[in-house]
Coordinates of C-alpha atoms in Angstrom, one line a residue:
X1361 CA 0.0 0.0 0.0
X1362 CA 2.7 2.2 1.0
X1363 CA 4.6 1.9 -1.6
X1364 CA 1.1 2.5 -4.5
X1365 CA 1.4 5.9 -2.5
X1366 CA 4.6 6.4 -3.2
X1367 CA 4.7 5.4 -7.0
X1368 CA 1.0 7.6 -7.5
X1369 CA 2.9 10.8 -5.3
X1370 CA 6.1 10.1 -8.0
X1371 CA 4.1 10.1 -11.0
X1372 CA 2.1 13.5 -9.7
X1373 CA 5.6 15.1 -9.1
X1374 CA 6.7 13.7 -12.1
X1375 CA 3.4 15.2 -14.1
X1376 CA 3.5 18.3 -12.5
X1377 CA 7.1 19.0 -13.4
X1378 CA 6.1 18.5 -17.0
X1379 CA 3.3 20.3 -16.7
X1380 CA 5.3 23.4 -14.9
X1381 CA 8.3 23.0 -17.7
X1382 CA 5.4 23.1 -20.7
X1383 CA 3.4 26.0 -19.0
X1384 CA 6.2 28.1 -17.0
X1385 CA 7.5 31.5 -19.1
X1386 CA 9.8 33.5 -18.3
X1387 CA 9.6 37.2 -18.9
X1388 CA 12.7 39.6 -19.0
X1389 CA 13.0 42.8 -17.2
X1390 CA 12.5 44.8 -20.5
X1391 CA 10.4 42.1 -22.1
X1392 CA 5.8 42.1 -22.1
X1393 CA 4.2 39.2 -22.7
X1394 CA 1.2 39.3 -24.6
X1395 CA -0.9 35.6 -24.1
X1396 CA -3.5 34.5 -27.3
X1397 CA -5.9 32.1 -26.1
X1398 CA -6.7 30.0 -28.9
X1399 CA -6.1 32.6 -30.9
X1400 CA -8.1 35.4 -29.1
X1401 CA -6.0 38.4 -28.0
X1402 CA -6.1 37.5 -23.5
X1403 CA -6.4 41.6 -22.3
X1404 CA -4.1 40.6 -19.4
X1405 CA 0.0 41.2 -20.6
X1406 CA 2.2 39.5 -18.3
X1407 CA 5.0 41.4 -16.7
X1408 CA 8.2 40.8 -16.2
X1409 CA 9.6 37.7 -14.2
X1410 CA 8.0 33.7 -14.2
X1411 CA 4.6 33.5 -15.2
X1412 CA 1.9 29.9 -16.5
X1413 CA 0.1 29.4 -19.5
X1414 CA -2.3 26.6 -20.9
X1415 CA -0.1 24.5 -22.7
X1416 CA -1.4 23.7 -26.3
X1417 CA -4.0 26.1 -25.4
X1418 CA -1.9 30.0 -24.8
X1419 CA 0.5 31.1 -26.8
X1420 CA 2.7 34.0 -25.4
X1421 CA 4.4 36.1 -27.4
X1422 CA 7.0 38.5 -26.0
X1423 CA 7.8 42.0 -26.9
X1424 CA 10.6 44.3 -26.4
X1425 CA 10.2 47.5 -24.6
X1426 CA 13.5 48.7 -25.0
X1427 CA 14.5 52.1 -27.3
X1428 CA 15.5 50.7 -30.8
X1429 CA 17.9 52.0 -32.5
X1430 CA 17.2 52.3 -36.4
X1431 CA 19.5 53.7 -39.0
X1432 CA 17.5 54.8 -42.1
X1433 CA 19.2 53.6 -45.4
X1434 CA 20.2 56.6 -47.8
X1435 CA 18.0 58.0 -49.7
X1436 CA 18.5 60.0 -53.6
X1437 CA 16.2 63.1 -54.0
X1438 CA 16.3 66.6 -55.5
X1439 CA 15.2 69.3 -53.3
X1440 CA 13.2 72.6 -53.9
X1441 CA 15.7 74.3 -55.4
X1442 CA 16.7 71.2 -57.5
X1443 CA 19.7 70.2 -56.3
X1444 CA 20.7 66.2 -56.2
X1445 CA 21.3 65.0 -53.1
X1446 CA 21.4 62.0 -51.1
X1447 CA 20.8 62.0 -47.3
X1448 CA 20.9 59.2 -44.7
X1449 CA 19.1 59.3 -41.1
X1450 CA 18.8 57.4 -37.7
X1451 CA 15.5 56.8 -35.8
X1452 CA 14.8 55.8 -32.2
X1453 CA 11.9 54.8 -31.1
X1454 CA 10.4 52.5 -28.7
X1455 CA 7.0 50.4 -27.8
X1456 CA 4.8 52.0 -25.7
X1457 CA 1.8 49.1 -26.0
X1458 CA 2.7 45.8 -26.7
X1459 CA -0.5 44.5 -27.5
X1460 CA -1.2 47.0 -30.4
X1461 CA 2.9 46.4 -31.3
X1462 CA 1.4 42.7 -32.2
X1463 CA -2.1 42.8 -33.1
X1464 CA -2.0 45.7 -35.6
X1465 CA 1.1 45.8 -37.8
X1466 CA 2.9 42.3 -38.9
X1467 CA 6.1 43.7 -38.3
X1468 CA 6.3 47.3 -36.6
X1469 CA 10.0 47.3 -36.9
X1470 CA 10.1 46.8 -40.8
X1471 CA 7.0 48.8 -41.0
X1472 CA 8.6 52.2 -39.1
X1473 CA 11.7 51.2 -41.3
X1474 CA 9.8 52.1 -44.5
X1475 CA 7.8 54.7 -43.0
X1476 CA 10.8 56.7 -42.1
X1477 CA 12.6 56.1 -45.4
X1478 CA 9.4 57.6 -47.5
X1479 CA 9.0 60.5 -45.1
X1480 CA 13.0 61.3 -45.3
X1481 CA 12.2 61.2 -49.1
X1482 CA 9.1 63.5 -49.0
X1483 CA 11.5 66.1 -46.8
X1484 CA 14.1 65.9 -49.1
X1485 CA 11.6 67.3 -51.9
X1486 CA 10.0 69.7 -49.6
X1487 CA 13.8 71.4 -48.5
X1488 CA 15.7 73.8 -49.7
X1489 CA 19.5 72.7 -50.3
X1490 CA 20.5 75.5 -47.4
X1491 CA 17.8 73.7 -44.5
X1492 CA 19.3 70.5 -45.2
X1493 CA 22.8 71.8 -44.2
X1494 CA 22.1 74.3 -41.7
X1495 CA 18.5 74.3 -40.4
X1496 CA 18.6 70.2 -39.1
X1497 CA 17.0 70.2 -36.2
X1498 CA 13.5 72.1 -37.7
X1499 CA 13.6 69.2 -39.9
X1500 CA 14.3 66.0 -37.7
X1501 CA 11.5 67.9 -35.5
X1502 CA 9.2 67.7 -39.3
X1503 CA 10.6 64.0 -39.5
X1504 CA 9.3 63.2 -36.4
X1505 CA 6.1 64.2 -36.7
X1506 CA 5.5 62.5 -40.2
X1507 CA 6.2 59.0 -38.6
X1508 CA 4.8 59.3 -35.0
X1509 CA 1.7 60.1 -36.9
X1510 CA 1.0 56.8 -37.9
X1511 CA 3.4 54.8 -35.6
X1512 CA 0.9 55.8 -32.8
X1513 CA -1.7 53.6 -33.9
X1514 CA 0.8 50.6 -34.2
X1515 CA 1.8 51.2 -30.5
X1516 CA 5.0 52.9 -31.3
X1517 CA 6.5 55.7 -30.0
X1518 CA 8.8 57.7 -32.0
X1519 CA 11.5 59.5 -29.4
X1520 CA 13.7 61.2 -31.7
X1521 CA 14.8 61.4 -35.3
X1522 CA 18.3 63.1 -36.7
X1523 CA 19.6 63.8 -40.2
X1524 CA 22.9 62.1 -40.2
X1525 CA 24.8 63.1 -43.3
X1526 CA 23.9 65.2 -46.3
X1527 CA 25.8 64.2 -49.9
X1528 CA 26.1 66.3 -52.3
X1529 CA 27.6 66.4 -55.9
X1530 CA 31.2 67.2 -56.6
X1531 CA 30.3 70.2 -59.2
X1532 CA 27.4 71.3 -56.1
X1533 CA 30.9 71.3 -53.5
X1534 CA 33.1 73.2 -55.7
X1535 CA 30.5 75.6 -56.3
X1536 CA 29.5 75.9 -52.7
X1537 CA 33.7 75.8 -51.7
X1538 CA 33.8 79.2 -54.6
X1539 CA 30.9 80.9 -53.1
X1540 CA 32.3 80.7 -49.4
X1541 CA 35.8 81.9 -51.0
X1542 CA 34.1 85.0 -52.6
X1543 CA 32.2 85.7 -49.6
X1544 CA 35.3 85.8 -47.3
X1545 CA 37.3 87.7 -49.6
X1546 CA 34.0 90.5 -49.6
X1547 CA 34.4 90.6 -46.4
X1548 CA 37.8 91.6 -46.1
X1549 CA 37.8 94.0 -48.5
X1550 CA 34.7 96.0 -46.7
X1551 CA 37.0 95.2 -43.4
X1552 CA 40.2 97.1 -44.8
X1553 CA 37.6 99.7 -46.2
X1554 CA 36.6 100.5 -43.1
X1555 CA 39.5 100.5 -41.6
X1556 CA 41.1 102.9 -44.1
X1557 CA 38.2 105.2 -43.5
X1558 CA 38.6 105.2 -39.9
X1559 CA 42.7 106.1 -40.2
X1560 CA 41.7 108.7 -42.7
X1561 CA 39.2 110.4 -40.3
X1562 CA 42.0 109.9 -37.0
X1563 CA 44.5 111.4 -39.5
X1564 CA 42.3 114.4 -40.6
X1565 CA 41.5 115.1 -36.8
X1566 CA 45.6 114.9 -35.8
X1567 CA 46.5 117.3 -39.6
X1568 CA 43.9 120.0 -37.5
X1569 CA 45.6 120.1 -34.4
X1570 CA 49.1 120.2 -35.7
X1571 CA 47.9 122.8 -37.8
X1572 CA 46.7 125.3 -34.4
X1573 CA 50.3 123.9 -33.0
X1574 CA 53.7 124.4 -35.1
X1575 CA 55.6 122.8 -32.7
X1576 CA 53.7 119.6 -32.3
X1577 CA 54.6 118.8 -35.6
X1578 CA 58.3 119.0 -34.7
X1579 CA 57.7 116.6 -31.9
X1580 CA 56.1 114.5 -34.1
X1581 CA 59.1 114.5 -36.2
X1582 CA 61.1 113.9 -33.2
X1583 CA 59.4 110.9 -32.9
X1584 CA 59.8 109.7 -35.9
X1585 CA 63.0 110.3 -36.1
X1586 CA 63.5 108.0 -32.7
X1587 CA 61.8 105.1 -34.4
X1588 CA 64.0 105.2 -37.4
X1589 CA 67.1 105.4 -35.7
X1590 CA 66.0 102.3 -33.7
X1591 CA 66.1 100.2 -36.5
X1592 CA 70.0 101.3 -37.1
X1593 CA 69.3 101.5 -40.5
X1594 CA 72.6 103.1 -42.4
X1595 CA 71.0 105.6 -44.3
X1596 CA 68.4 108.5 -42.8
X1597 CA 66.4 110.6 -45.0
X1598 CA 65.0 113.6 -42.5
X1599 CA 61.8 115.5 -44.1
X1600 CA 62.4 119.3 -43.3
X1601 CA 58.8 120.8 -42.9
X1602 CA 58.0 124.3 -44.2
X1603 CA 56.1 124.5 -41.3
X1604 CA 59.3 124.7 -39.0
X1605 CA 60.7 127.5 -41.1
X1606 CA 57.4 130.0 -40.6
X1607 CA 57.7 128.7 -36.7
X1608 CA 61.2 129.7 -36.9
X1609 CA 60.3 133.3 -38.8
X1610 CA 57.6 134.2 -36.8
X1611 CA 60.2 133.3 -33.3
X1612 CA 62.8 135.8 -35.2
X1613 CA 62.4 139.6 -33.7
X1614 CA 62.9 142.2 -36.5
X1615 CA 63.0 142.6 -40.0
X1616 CA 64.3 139.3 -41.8
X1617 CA 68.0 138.9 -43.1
X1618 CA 68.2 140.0 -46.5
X1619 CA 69.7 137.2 -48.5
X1620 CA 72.8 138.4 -50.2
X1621 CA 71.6 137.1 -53.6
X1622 CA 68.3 139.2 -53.6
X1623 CA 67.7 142.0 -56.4
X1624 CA 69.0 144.9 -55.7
X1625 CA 67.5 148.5 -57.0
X1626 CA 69.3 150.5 -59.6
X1627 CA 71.6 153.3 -59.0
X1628 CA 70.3 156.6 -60.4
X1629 CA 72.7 157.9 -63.1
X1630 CA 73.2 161.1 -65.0
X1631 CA 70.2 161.2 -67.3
X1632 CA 71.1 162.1 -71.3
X1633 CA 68.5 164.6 -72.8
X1634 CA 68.2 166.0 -76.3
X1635 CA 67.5 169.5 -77.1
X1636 CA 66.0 171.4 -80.3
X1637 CA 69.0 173.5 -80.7
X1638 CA 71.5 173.0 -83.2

């Protein structure tokens, strides 16, 4: 009797292990389960950690919650202004209801694939060749929006979307690398313009004072002469102003010195007349 006992408790053990190994899941951290009952959608989705089904009855599919990671194959187009270009993207996104994830798409991964590749094409025609270089983020902001649209319904959730790398033609970059040399040289020339403009204004200010004040102009020549000499250059031309010389002829007290090779008047001399008489 004892031992019926034992060989019935052995073969229960025995059938509930098999039973616990066909029915027993086990759910990841990051994972959902979602259960179909014969084929009905169960409302319940199991969480993470060990959890029973009906064998040969449930089947449990599991779903990643995690952020995926999707890069968006290139893609050719000709923008607004009909330039060729070809520009490549990466999407994240993640799954915000795994029951929707399963029921209503076949494959939400490939499905957000090819809805970002047709909405990177329709941005491309909609751009201008400038927004795809320098205005970005307005258009991974556009992006966005044209897949979380329908990736909503498919319980998706779109978290960001960035342009990676914009191609462009050979002909387009040396065009583009002439324009950028023309503009920097523009600006250079309106920089030495104005800087010309300003040293002519500081110079006219400085020619008026000098004028109300001889002498500064000899201290400025002073000067000058000092930086010369610094150089110990072997030759020195000095400018003599004509400005020193009235400074000098005013500072003179009387009459000025007659220079010895000035004109001098004529001496009177007897005067030759004719008369009538004969």
């Amino acid at each position: 009797m004892v031992e019926e006992l034992l060989a019935g408790a052995a073969a229960a053990m025995s059938a509930l292990v098999i039973y616990a190994t066909a029915a027993g899941r086990v759910v990841k951290q990051y994972e959902r389960g979602v259960v179909f009952r014969l084929g009905r959608l169960r409302p319940d989705v199991r969480g993470p950690g060990f959890t029973m089904i009906v064998p040969f009855v449930d089947r449990l599919r599991k779903v990643n919650m995690q952020i995926v990671t999707m890069p968006v194959p290139a893609q050719d187009g000709i923008t607004r202004d009909n330039v060729t270009v070809r520009v490549d993207a990466v999407i994240y996104f993640k799954v915000i209801d795994a029951s929707e994830a399963v029921v209503q798409v076949e494959d939400y991964r490939f499905a957000v694939s090819q809805m970002a590749q047709t909405s990177l094409r329709s941005i491309i025609g909609k751009s201008d060749l400038d927004d795809l270089l320098s205005n970005r983020e307005q258009l991974n902001q556009g992006l966005e929006l044209m897949i979380d649209s329908p990736a909503v319904g498919w319980g998706v959730q779109i978290d960001r979307v960035e342009i990676k790398d914009v191609s462009l033609p050979e002909t387009m970059k040396r065009s583009m690398s002439r324009q950028a040399e023309a503009e920097r040289e523009r600006r250079a020339r309106i920089i030495n313009a104005d800087a010309e403009l300003q040293a002519s204004r500081k110079l006219a200010e400085a020619a008026a004072e000098m004028s109300e004040q001889p002498a500064a102009l000899q201290l400025r020549l002073l000067q000058t002469v000092v930086a010369v000499a610094a150089e110990k250059n072997s030759t020195l031309v000095l400018p003599f102003p004509v400005e020193l010389l009235r400074f000098l002829e005013r500072a003179t007290p009387g009459d000025a010195v007659r220079r010895p090779d000035a004109e001098q008047p004529p001496i009177p001399g007897p005067v030759a007349s004719e008369s009538g008489q004969d």
